[in-house]
Amino acid sequence: MDISALQAFLAVADNASFSQAAERLFLTQPAVSKRIAVLEAELGTPLFDRIGRQVGLTEAGRALLPRARRIVDELEDSRRAIANLSGRVEGRLSFGTSHHIGLHRLPPLLRAYHQRYPQVALDIQFMDSEQACQAVLRGELELAVVTLPTMELPSLDAHTVWRDRLAVAVAAGHTLAGKNRPTLRDLAQWPAIMPAHGTYTREIVEAAFRREGLTPQVSMSTNYLETIKMLVSVGLGWSVLPQTMLDEQVTALRLPTLRLERQLGLVTHTDRSLSNAARAMQQLLFEEAGR
């Protein structure tokens, strides 16, 4: 059974799409389809139902899925373990990060890493923190530098590198900006702009409201904090932003009883070996956390 065919099978199964699987594997869609066809011919049964644009696993595909994942994971882990014996820090390092961390936290670290290990080709994939954690779990990425989950996820190791204080922000001309000592109940009366439901940052905000028996009035959602800041600055609603993003475009509200903070850091899989390149990145992040 060809490993490349199994990798194509997993990519299609995870994305429910041949075109998205092709993008993930850096292949053409016909190349992915050919690998799936070879695997189906070898097993003597269809692995996917193709109904219009919908792609779903057949019963045989569902039976193969966990076995294929174990085979690919074991092989990739073996390759990394053997490559690590050389002691050289080289090759390709695929890792995920959020747009905010990639823009505001990682540049000095990436510069230092590239200077220390010029033989490593960095494959940086920008995505939501939640997606990056799932990609680490699936073995698509060696590590992720993201907003850490608000609760422990099985098979993931999470290490805090930065503590990111959050502030409630509004436009300078917003009614709340002129209110003395606003409360969460005051905020709940006005439209809010938040990251999408289910994101770690939104969970932190909603948990604070739930403790007071309240629900924020979310009028718009986007996962790009820079976009949220722009929407807040023009008066379309209030939001919660990292204190590092505050400037003259927005006004931070002082809520003495509210302290919001999220943890930013490193996520790796508990059961997979890291390549030397990934270990070097891990060490650099640990050095940053110790400062």
PDB file of C-alpha atoms in Angstrom:
ATOM      1  CA  MET A   1       0.000   0.000   0.000  1.00  0.00           C
ATOM      2  CA  ASP A   2       1.585   3.272  -1.169  1.00  0.00           C
ATOM      3  CA  ILE A   3       2.103   5.898   1.553  1.00  0.00           C
ATOM      4  CA  SER A   4       1.388   8.773  -0.848  1.00  0.00           C
ATOM      5  CA  ALA A   5      -1.997   7.218  -1.643  1.00  0.00           C
ATOM      6  CA  LEU A   6      -2.806   6.978   2.065  1.00  0.00           C
ATOM      7  CA  GLN A   7      -1.780  10.611   2.560  1.00  0.00           C
ATOM      8  CA  ALA A   8      -4.095  11.624  -0.289  1.00  0.00           C
ATOM      9  CA  PHE A   9      -6.905   9.547   1.235  1.00  0.00           C
ATOM     10  CA  LEU A  10      -6.485  11.278   4.607  1.00  0.00           C
ATOM     11  CA  ALA A  11      -6.363  14.726   3.026  1.00  0.00           C
ATOM     12  CA  VAL A  12      -9.613  14.148   1.111  1.00  0.00           C
ATOM     13  CA  ALA A  13     -11.286  12.626   4.185  1.00  0.00           C
ATOM     14  CA  ASP A  14     -10.248  15.525   6.432  1.00  0.00           C
ATOM     15  CA  ASN A  15     -11.305  18.220   3.970  1.00  0.00           C
ATOM     16  CA  ALA A  16     -14.292  16.453   2.337  1.00  0.00           C
ATOM     17  CA  SER A  17     -12.927  17.892  -0.892  1.00  0.00           C
ATOM     18  CA  PHE A  18     -10.521  16.755  -3.589  1.00  0.00           C
ATOM     19  CA  SER A  19      -9.576  20.344  -4.478  1.00  0.00           C
ATOM     20  CA  GLN A  20      -8.789  21.332  -0.875  1.00  0.00           C
ATOM     21  CA  ALA A  21      -6.849  18.094  -0.411  1.00  0.00           C
ATOM     22  CA  ALA A  22      -4.789  18.995  -3.467  1.00  0.00           C
ATOM     23  CA  GLU A  23      -3.981  22.422  -1.991  1.00  0.00           C
ATOM     24  CA  ARG A  24      -2.930  20.851   1.301  1.00  0.00           C
ATOM     25  CA  LEU A  25      -0.631  18.348  -0.440  1.00  0.00           C
ATOM     26  CA  PHE A  26       0.708  20.863  -2.999  1.00  0.00           C
ATOM     27  CA  LEU A  27      -0.570  18.633  -5.824  1.00  0.00           C
ATOM     28  CA  THR A  28      -2.982  19.025  -8.699  1.00  0.00           C
ATOM     29  CA  GLN A  29      -6.516  17.727  -8.243  1.00  0.00           C
ATOM     30  CA  PRO A  30      -6.060  15.057 -10.976  1.00  0.00           C
ATOM     31  CA  ALA A  31      -2.952  13.796  -9.140  1.00  0.00           C
ATOM     32  CA  VAL A  32      -4.959  13.383  -5.932  1.00  0.00           C
ATOM     33  CA  SER A  33      -7.792  11.662  -7.799  1.00  0.00           C
ATOM     34  CA  LYS A  34      -5.310   9.261  -9.386  1.00  0.00           C
ATOM     35  CA  ARG A  35      -3.825   8.322  -6.002  1.00  0.00           C
ATOM     36  CA  ILE A  36      -7.288   7.654  -4.594  1.00  0.00           C
ATOM     37  CA  ALA A  37      -8.200   5.581  -7.653  1.00  0.00           C
ATOM     38  CA  VAL A  38      -5.034   3.461  -7.233  1.00  0.00           C
ATOM     39  CA  LEU A  39      -5.857   2.873  -3.559  1.00  0.00           C
ATOM     40  CA  GLU A  40      -9.478   1.963  -4.343  1.00  0.00           C
ATOM     41  CA  ALA A  41      -8.321  -0.457  -7.051  1.00  0.00           C
ATOM     42  CA  GLU A  42      -5.853  -2.074  -4.655  1.00  0.00           C
ATOM     43  CA  LEU A  43      -8.512  -2.510  -1.961  1.00  0.00           C
ATOM     44  CA  GLY A  44     -11.202  -3.479  -4.444  1.00  0.00           C
ATOM     45  CA  THR A  45     -13.825  -1.067  -3.107  1.00  0.00           C
ATOM     46  CA  PRO A  46     -14.790   2.613  -3.330  1.00  0.00           C
ATOM     47  CA  LEU A  47     -13.600   4.747  -0.428  1.00  0.00           C
ATOM     48  CA  PHE A  48     -15.621   7.868  -1.194  1.00  0.00           C
ATOM     49  CA  ASP A  49     -19.152   8.587  -2.324  1.00  0.00           C
ATOM     50  CA  ARG A  50     -19.091  11.395  -4.872  1.00  0.00           C
ATOM     51  CA  ILE A  51     -22.524  12.993  -5.203  1.00  0.00           C
ATOM     52  CA  GLY A  52     -22.309  16.246  -7.110  1.00  0.00           C
ATOM     53  CA  ARG A  53     -19.801  18.384  -5.229  1.00  0.00           C
ATOM     54  CA  GLN A  54     -20.306  16.449  -2.002  1.00  0.00           C
ATOM     55  CA  VAL A  55     -17.577  13.983  -0.984  1.00  0.00           C
ATOM     56  CA  GLY A  56     -18.176  11.537   1.861  1.00  0.00           C
ATOM     57  CA  LEU A  57     -16.584   8.363   3.147  1.00  0.00           C
ATOM     58  CA  THR A  58     -18.120   5.008   2.277  1.00  0.00           C
ATOM     59  CA  GLU A  59     -18.347   2.295   4.922  1.00  0.00           C
ATOM     60  CA  ALA A  60     -14.994   0.963   3.674  1.00  0.00           C
ATOM     61  CA  GLY A  61     -13.526   4.449   3.845  1.00  0.00           C
ATOM     62  CA  ARG A  62     -14.679   4.887   7.444  1.00  0.00           C
ATOM     63  CA  ALA A  63     -13.093   1.545   8.339  1.00  0.00           C
ATOM     64  CA  LEU A  64      -9.804   2.517   6.680  1.00  0.00           C
ATOM     65  CA  LEU A  65      -9.599   6.027   8.169  1.00  0.00           C
ATOM     66  CA  PRO A  66      -8.199   5.292  11.677  1.00  0.00           C
ATOM     67  CA  ARG A  67      -5.868   2.605  10.319  1.00  0.00           C
ATOM     68  CA  ALA A  68      -4.527   4.881   7.586  1.00  0.00           C
ATOM     69  CA  ARG A  69      -3.944   7.640  10.111  1.00  0.00           C
ATOM     70  CA  ARG A  70      -1.976   5.316  12.387  1.00  0.00           C
ATOM     71  CA  ILE A  71       0.156   4.049   9.475  1.00  0.00           C
ATOM     72  CA  VAL A  72       1.002   7.551   8.213  1.00  0.00           C
ATOM     73  CA  ASP A  73       1.647   8.880  11.732  1.00  0.00           C
ATOM     74  CA  GLU A  74       3.980   5.987  12.568  1.00  0.00           C
ATOM     75  CA  LEU A  75       5.918   6.362   9.330  1.00  0.00           C
ATOM     76  CA  GLU A  76       6.309  10.130   9.689  1.00  0.00           C
ATOM     77  CA  ASP A  77       7.370   9.706  13.320  1.00  0.00           C
ATOM     78  CA  SER A  78       9.936   7.077  12.287  1.00  0.00           C
ATOM     79  CA  ARG A  79      11.308   9.342   9.572  1.00  0.00           C
ATOM     80  CA  ARG A  80      11.762  12.196  12.036  1.00  0.00           C
ATOM     81  CA  ALA A  81      13.394   9.960  14.648  1.00  0.00           C
ATOM     82  CA  ILE A  82      15.892   8.590  12.119  1.00  0.00           C
ATOM     83  CA  ALA A  83      16.616  12.028  10.642  1.00  0.00           C
ATOM     84  CA  ASN A  84      17.234  13.390  14.157  1.00  0.00           C
ATOM     85  CA  LEU A  85      20.131  10.970  14.622  1.00  0.00           C
ATOM     86  CA  SER A  86      22.277  13.150  12.380  1.00  0.00           C
ATOM     87  CA  GLY A  87      21.974  16.042  14.828  1.00  0.00           C
ATOM     88  CA  ARG A  88      21.705  18.497  11.944  1.00  0.00           C
ATOM     89  CA  VAL A  89      19.051  21.213  12.022  1.00  0.00           C
ATOM     90  CA  GLU A  90      17.852  21.322   8.448  1.00  0.00           C
ATOM     91  CA  GLY A  91      14.996  20.315   6.189  1.00  0.00           C
ATOM     92  CA  ARG A  92      11.452  21.667   6.185  1.00  0.00           C
ATOM     93  CA  LEU A  93       9.531  22.831   9.232  1.00  0.00           C
ATOM     94  CA  SER A  94       5.765  23.144   8.822  1.00  0.00           C
ATOM     95  CA  PHE A  95       4.001  25.010  11.581  1.00  0.00           C
ATOM     96  CA  GLY A  96       0.844  27.015  12.021  1.00  0.00           C
ATOM     97  CA  THR A  97       0.188  30.370  13.625  1.00  0.00           C
ATOM     98  CA  SER A  98      -2.608  32.912  13.841  1.00  0.00           C
ATOM     99  CA  HIS A  99      -2.443  36.118  11.836  1.00  0.00           C
ATOM    100  CA  HIS A 100      -2.236  38.249  14.991  1.00  0.00           C
ATOM    101  CA  ILE A 101       0.659  36.295  16.511  1.00  0.00           C
ATOM    102  CA  GLY A 102       2.395  36.082  13.143  1.00  0.00           C
ATOM    103  CA  LEU A 103       2.228  39.859  12.774  1.00  0.00           C
ATOM    104  CA  HIS A 104       2.806  41.035  16.336  1.00  0.00           C
ATOM    105  CA  ARG A 105       4.784  38.372  18.221  1.00  0.00           C
ATOM    106  CA  LEU A 106       6.747  36.134  15.875  1.00  0.00           C
ATOM    107  CA  PRO A 107       8.834  38.432  13.633  1.00  0.00           C
ATOM    108  CA  PRO A 108      11.817  38.800  16.062  1.00  0.00           C
ATOM    109  CA  LEU A 109      11.778  35.059  16.770  1.00  0.00           C
ATOM    110  CA  LEU A 110      11.608  34.140  13.090  1.00  0.00           C
ATOM    111  CA  ARG A 111      14.522  36.463  12.367  1.00  0.00           C
ATOM    112  CA  ALA A 112      16.597  34.869  15.130  1.00  0.00           C
ATOM    113  CA  TYR A 113      15.641  31.357  14.027  1.00  0.00           C
ATOM    114  CA  HIS A 114      16.584  32.007  10.416  1.00  0.00           C
ATOM    115  CA  GLN A 115      19.924  33.453  11.460  1.00  0.00           C
ATOM    116  CA  ARG A 116      20.722  30.431  13.648  1.00  0.00           C
ATOM    117  CA  TYR A 117      19.384  27.757  11.278  1.00  0.00           C
ATOM    118  CA  PRO A 118      19.598  28.980   7.678  1.00  0.00           C
ATOM    119  CA  GLN A 119      19.336  25.413   6.346  1.00  0.00           C
ATOM    120  CA  VAL A 120      15.728  25.095   7.530  1.00  0.00           C
ATOM    121  CA  ALA A 121      12.963  25.931   5.045  1.00  0.00           C
ATOM    122  CA  LEU A 122      10.063  27.415   7.016  1.00  0.00           C
ATOM    123  CA  ASP A 123       6.562  26.502   5.863  1.00  0.00           C
ATOM    124  CA  ILE A 124       4.416  28.927   7.880  1.00  0.00           C
ATOM    125  CA  GLN A 125       0.676  28.378   7.570  1.00  0.00           C
ATOM    126  CA  PHE A 126      -1.571  31.186   8.790  1.00  0.00           C
ATOM    127  CA  MET A 127      -4.869  29.966  10.198  1.00  0.00           C
ATOM    128  CA  ASP A 128      -7.221  30.297  13.139  1.00  0.00           C
ATOM    129  CA  SER A 129      -5.775  28.956  16.391  1.00  0.00           C
ATOM    130  CA  GLU A 130      -8.490  26.314  16.634  1.00  0.00           C
ATOM    131  CA  GLN A 131      -7.711  25.001  13.142  1.00  0.00           C
ATOM    132  CA  ALA A 132      -3.985  24.960  13.883  1.00  0.00           C
ATOM    133  CA  CYS A 133      -4.516  22.832  17.006  1.00  0.00           C
ATOM    134  CA  GLN A 134      -6.546  20.335  14.975  1.00  0.00           C
ATOM    135  CA  ALA A 135      -3.828  20.261  12.296  1.00  0.00           C
ATOM    136  CA  VAL A 136      -1.253  19.374  14.969  1.00  0.00           C
ATOM    137  CA  LEU A 137      -3.555  16.628  16.240  1.00  0.00           C
ATOM    138  CA  ARG A 138      -3.898  15.220  12.703  1.00  0.00           C
ATOM    139  CA  GLY A 139      -0.140  15.318  12.178  1.00  0.00           C
ATOM    140  CA  GLU A 140      -0.294  17.884   9.373  1.00  0.00           C
ATOM    141  CA  LEU A 141       1.839  20.333  11.361  1.00  0.00           C
ATOM    142  CA  GLU A 142       4.694  19.621  13.767  1.00  0.00           C
ATOM    143  CA  LEU A 143       3.758  22.507  16.017  1.00  0.00           C
ATOM    144  CA  ALA A 144       1.618  25.613  16.270  1.00  0.00           C
ATOM    145  CA  VAL A 145       2.134  29.021  17.875  1.00  0.00           C
ATOM    146  CA  VAL A 146      -1.379  30.134  18.724  1.00  0.00           C
ATOM    147  CA  THR A 147      -3.896  31.315  21.275  1.00  0.00           C
ATOM    148  CA  LEU A 148      -3.950  28.349  23.640  1.00  0.00           C
ATOM    149  CA  PRO A 149      -7.174  26.375  24.195  1.00  0.00           C
ATOM    150  CA  THR A 150      -9.253  27.426  27.192  1.00  0.00           C
ATOM    151  CA  MET A 151      -9.419  23.790  28.314  1.00  0.00           C
ATOM    152  CA  GLU A 152      -7.022  20.859  28.027  1.00  0.00           C
ATOM    153  CA  LEU A 153      -7.202  18.936  24.747  1.00  0.00           C
ATOM    154  CA  PRO A 154      -6.252  15.228  24.746  1.00  0.00           C
ATOM    155  CA  SER A 155      -2.936  14.460  22.978  1.00  0.00           C
ATOM    156  CA  LEU A 156      -1.854  18.117  22.904  1.00  0.00           C
ATOM    157  CA  ASP A 157       0.940  19.695  24.939  1.00  0.00           C
ATOM    158  CA  ALA A 158       0.433  23.424  25.445  1.00  0.00           C
ATOM    159  CA  HIS A 159       3.088  25.795  26.818  1.00  0.00           C
ATOM    160  CA  THR A 160       2.474  29.471  27.506  1.00  0.00           C
ATOM    161  CA  VAL A 161       4.981  31.841  25.907  1.00  0.00           C
ATOM    162  CA  TRP A 162       3.140  35.158  26.262  1.00  0.00           C
ATOM    163  CA  ARG A 163       0.326  36.343  28.544  1.00  0.00           C
ATOM    164  CA  ASP A 164      -1.886  38.581  26.422  1.00  0.00           C
ATOM    165  CA  ARG A 165      -3.885  41.111  28.451  1.00  0.00           C
ATOM    166  CA  LEU A 166      -7.169  42.073  26.794  1.00  0.00           C
ATOM    167  CA  ALA A 167      -9.016  45.381  26.983  1.00  0.00           C
ATOM    168  CA  VAL A 168     -12.559  46.475  26.129  1.00  0.00           C
ATOM    169  CA  ALA A 169     -12.300  49.029  23.324  1.00  0.00           C
ATOM    170  CA  VAL A 170     -14.711  51.483  21.701  1.00  0.00           C
ATOM    171  CA  ALA A 171     -14.466  54.410  19.300  1.00  0.00           C
ATOM    172  CA  ALA A 172     -13.574  57.734  20.901  1.00  0.00           C
ATOM    173  CA  GLY A 173     -17.048  59.122  20.177  1.00  0.00           C
ATOM    174  CA  HIS A 174     -18.973  56.085  21.461  1.00  0.00           C
ATOM    175  CA  THR A 175     -21.451  56.741  24.297  1.00  0.00           C
ATOM    176  CA  LEU A 176     -19.641  54.170  26.459  1.00  0.00           C
ATOM    177  CA  ALA A 177     -16.407  56.159  26.144  1.00  0.00           C
ATOM    178  CA  GLY A 178     -17.947  58.977  28.156  1.00  0.00           C
ATOM    179  CA  LYS A 179     -19.525  56.777  30.802  1.00  0.00           C
ATOM    180  CA  ASN A 180     -17.940  56.763  34.253  1.00  0.00           C
ATOM    181  CA  ARG A 181     -17.058  53.222  35.412  1.00  0.00           C
ATOM    182  CA  PRO A 182     -19.077  51.206  32.868  1.00  0.00           C
ATOM    183  CA  THR A 183     -20.101  47.649  33.751  1.00  0.00           C
ATOM    184  CA  LEU A 184     -20.637  44.412  31.831  1.00  0.00           C
ATOM    185  CA  ARG A 185     -24.365  45.112  32.012  1.00  0.00           C
ATOM    186  CA  ASP A 186     -23.729  48.413  30.217  1.00  0.00           C
ATOM    187  CA  LEU A 187     -21.727  46.601  27.538  1.00  0.00           C
ATOM    188  CA  ALA A 188     -24.506  44.063  27.045  1.00  0.00           C
ATOM    189  CA  GLN A 189     -26.829  46.878  25.944  1.00  0.00           C
ATOM    190  CA  TRP A 190     -24.638  47.782  22.956  1.00  0.00           C
ATOM    191  CA  PRO A 191     -23.661  45.911  19.769  1.00  0.00           C
ATOM    192  CA  ALA A 192     -20.400  43.984  19.999  1.00  0.00           C
ATOM    193  CA  ILE A 193     -17.935  42.859  17.328  1.00  0.00           C
ATOM    194  CA  MET A 194     -16.372  39.523  18.196  1.00  0.00           C
ATOM    195  CA  PRO A 195     -14.321  36.658  16.801  1.00  0.00           C
ATOM    196  CA  ALA A 196     -16.450  33.761  15.560  1.00  0.00           C
ATOM    197  CA  HIS A 197     -18.390  31.588  17.986  1.00  0.00           C
ATOM    198  CA  GLY A 198     -16.248  28.744  19.300  1.00  0.00           C
ATOM    199  CA  THR A 199     -12.923  30.559  19.035  1.00  0.00           C
ATOM    200  CA  TYR A 200     -10.769  30.584  22.156  1.00  0.00           C
ATOM    201  CA  THR A 201     -10.825  34.393  22.481  1.00  0.00           C
ATOM    202  CA  ARG A 202     -14.607  34.531  22.211  1.00  0.00           C
ATOM    203  CA  GLU A 203     -14.936  31.762  24.806  1.00  0.00           C
ATOM    204  CA  ILE A 204     -12.916  33.897  27.246  1.00  0.00           C
ATOM    205  CA  VAL A 205     -15.208  36.904  26.724  1.00  0.00           C
ATOM    206  CA  GLU A 206     -18.469  34.930  26.864  1.00  0.00           C
ATOM    207  CA  ALA A 207     -17.345  33.165  30.048  1.00  0.00           C
ATOM    208  CA  ALA A 208     -16.902  36.561  31.763  1.00  0.00           C
ATOM    209  CA  PHE A 209     -20.437  37.558  30.746  1.00  0.00           C
ATOM    210  CA  ARG A 210     -21.919  34.203  31.812  1.00  0.00           C
ATOM    211  CA  ARG A 211     -20.505  34.675  35.310  1.00  0.00           C
ATOM    212  CA  GLU A 212     -22.713  37.783  35.545  1.00  0.00           C
ATOM    213  CA  GLY A 213     -25.727  36.090  33.949  1.00  0.00           C
ATOM    214  CA  LEU A 214     -25.320  38.173  30.800  1.00  0.00           C
ATOM    215  CA  THR A 215     -24.855  37.603  27.061  1.00  0.00           C
ATOM    216  CA  PRO A 216     -23.011  40.028  24.752  1.00  0.00           C
ATOM    217  CA  GLN A 217     -25.069  41.434  21.894  1.00  0.00           C
ATOM    218  CA  VAL A 218     -22.858  40.312  18.988  1.00  0.00           C
ATOM    219  CA  SER A 219     -23.733  42.148  15.770  1.00  0.00           C
ATOM    220  CA  MET A 220     -20.722  41.106  13.627  1.00  0.00           C
ATOM    221  CA  SER A 221     -18.036  38.430  13.705  1.00  0.00           C
ATOM    222  CA  THR A 222     -14.612  38.164  12.125  1.00  0.00           C
ATOM    223  CA  ASN A 223     -11.488  36.351  13.258  1.00  0.00           C
ATOM    224  CA  TYR A 224      -9.055  39.061  12.135  1.00  0.00           C
ATOM    225  CA  LEU A 225      -8.298  41.305  15.097  1.00  0.00           C
ATOM    226  CA  GLU A 226      -7.022  44.059  12.809  1.00  0.00           C
ATOM    227  CA  THR A 227     -10.427  44.083  11.080  1.00  0.00           C
ATOM    228  CA  ILE A 228     -12.234  44.119  14.430  1.00  0.00           C
ATOM    229  CA  LYS A 229     -10.145  47.104  15.512  1.00  0.00           C
ATOM    230  CA  MET A 230     -11.080  48.988  12.331  1.00  0.00           C
ATOM    231  CA  LEU A 231     -14.797  48.277  12.814  1.00  0.00           C
ATOM    232  CA  VAL A 232     -14.574  49.443  16.427  1.00  0.00           C
ATOM    233  CA  SER A 233     -12.685  52.596  15.440  1.00  0.00           C
ATOM    234  CA  VAL A 234     -15.507  53.722  13.123  1.00  0.00           C
ATOM    235  CA  GLY A 235     -18.121  53.246  15.843  1.00  0.00           C
ATOM    236  CA  LEU A 236     -19.841  50.046  14.744  1.00  0.00           C
ATOM    237  CA  GLY A 237     -19.574  48.412  18.155  1.00  0.00           C
ATOM    238  CA  TRP A 238     -17.354  47.600  21.106  1.00  0.00           C
ATOM    239  CA  SER A 239     -14.950  44.699  21.274  1.00  0.00           C
ATOM    240  CA  VAL A 240     -12.146  43.103  23.246  1.00  0.00           C
ATOM    241  CA  LEU A 241      -8.643  43.621  21.860  1.00  0.00           C
ATOM    242  CA  PRO A 242      -5.103  42.846  23.038  1.00  0.00           C
ATOM    243  CA  GLN A 243      -3.684  45.799  24.933  1.00  0.00           C
ATOM    244  CA  THR A 244      -0.721  45.748  22.543  1.00  0.00           C
ATOM    245  CA  MET A 245      -3.102  46.845  19.743  1.00  0.00           C
ATOM    246  CA  LEU A 246      -4.481  49.899  21.522  1.00  0.00           C
ATOM    247  CA  ASP A 247      -3.643  53.314  20.060  1.00  0.00           C
ATOM    248  CA  GLU A 248      -5.303  56.649  19.307  1.00  0.00           C
ATOM    249  CA  GLN A 249      -7.845  54.981  16.973  1.00  0.00           C
ATOM    250  CA  VAL A 250      -9.761  53.398  19.859  1.00  0.00           C
ATOM    251  CA  THR A 251     -10.505  54.125  23.507  1.00  0.00           C
ATOM    252  CA  ALA A 252     -10.004  51.491  26.209  1.00  0.00           C
ATOM    253  CA  LEU A 253     -12.771  51.301  28.810  1.00  0.00           C
ATOM    254  CA  ARG A 254     -11.828  50.858  32.448  1.00  0.00           C
ATOM    255  CA  LEU A 255     -13.877  48.114  34.077  1.00  0.00           C
ATOM    256  CA  PRO A 256     -12.269  47.603  37.518  1.00  0.00           C
ATOM    257  CA  THR A 257     -13.976  44.258  38.133  1.00  0.00           C
ATOM    258  CA  LEU A 258     -13.058  42.780  34.741  1.00  0.00           C
ATOM    259  CA  ARG A 259      -9.667  41.237  34.040  1.00  0.00           C
ATOM    260  CA  LEU A 260      -9.395  39.403  30.735  1.00  0.00           C
ATOM    261  CA  GLU A 261      -6.298  37.571  29.601  1.00  0.00           C
ATOM    262  CA  ARG A 262      -5.505  34.881  27.075  1.00  0.00           C
ATOM    263  CA  GLN A 263      -2.459  32.644  26.844  1.00  0.00           C
ATOM    264  CA  LEU A 264      -0.405  32.583  23.648  1.00  0.00           C
ATOM    265  CA  GLY A 265       2.098  29.843  23.113  1.00  0.00           C
ATOM    266  CA  LEU A 266       3.304  26.569  21.699  1.00  0.00           C
ATOM    267  CA  VAL A 267       1.221  23.486  20.906  1.00  0.00           C
ATOM    268  CA  THR A 268       2.716  20.081  20.029  1.00  0.00           C
ATOM    269  CA  HIS A 269       1.453  16.499  19.878  1.00  0.00           C
ATOM    270  CA  THR A 270       2.153  14.402  22.970  1.00  0.00           C
ATOM    271  CA  ASP A 271       2.810  11.182  21.042  1.00  0.00           C
ATOM    272  CA  ARG A 272       4.906  12.352  18.092  1.00  0.00           C
ATOM    273  CA  SER A 273       8.631  12.976  17.807  1.00  0.00           C
ATOM    274  CA  LEU A 274       9.702  16.451  16.783  1.00  0.00           C
ATOM    275  CA  SER A 275      12.263  16.964  14.061  1.00  0.00           C
ATOM    276  CA  ASN A 276      15.498  18.719  14.978  1.00  0.00           C
ATOM    277  CA  ALA A 277      14.144  21.802  13.206  1.00  0.00           C
ATOM    278  CA  ALA A 278      10.985  21.733  15.327  1.00  0.00           C
ATOM    279  CA  ARG A 279      12.969  21.151  18.522  1.00  0.00           C
ATOM    280  CA  ALA A 280      15.093  24.190  17.705  1.00  0.00           C
ATOM    281  CA  MET A 281      11.950  26.302  17.282  1.00  0.00           C
ATOM    282  CA  GLN A 282      10.566  24.886  20.530  1.00  0.00           C
ATOM    283  CA  GLN A 283      13.771  25.840  22.368  1.00  0.00           C
ATOM    284  CA  LEU A 284      13.661  29.377  20.976  1.00  0.00           C
ATOM    285  CA  LEU A 285      10.064  29.759  22.184  1.00  0.00           C
ATOM    286  CA  PHE A 286      10.992  28.417  25.618  1.00  0.00           C
ATOM    287  CA  GLU A 287      13.798  30.991  25.792  1.00  0.00           C
ATOM    288  CA  GLU A 288      11.277  33.700  24.939  1.00  0.00           C
ATOM    289  CA  ALA A 289       8.898  32.444  27.644  1.00  0.00           C
ATOM    290  CA  GLY A 290      11.686  32.596  30.243  1.00  0.00           C
ATOM    291  CA  ARG A 291      12.440  36.262  29.685  1.00  0.00           C
TER     292      ARG A 291
END
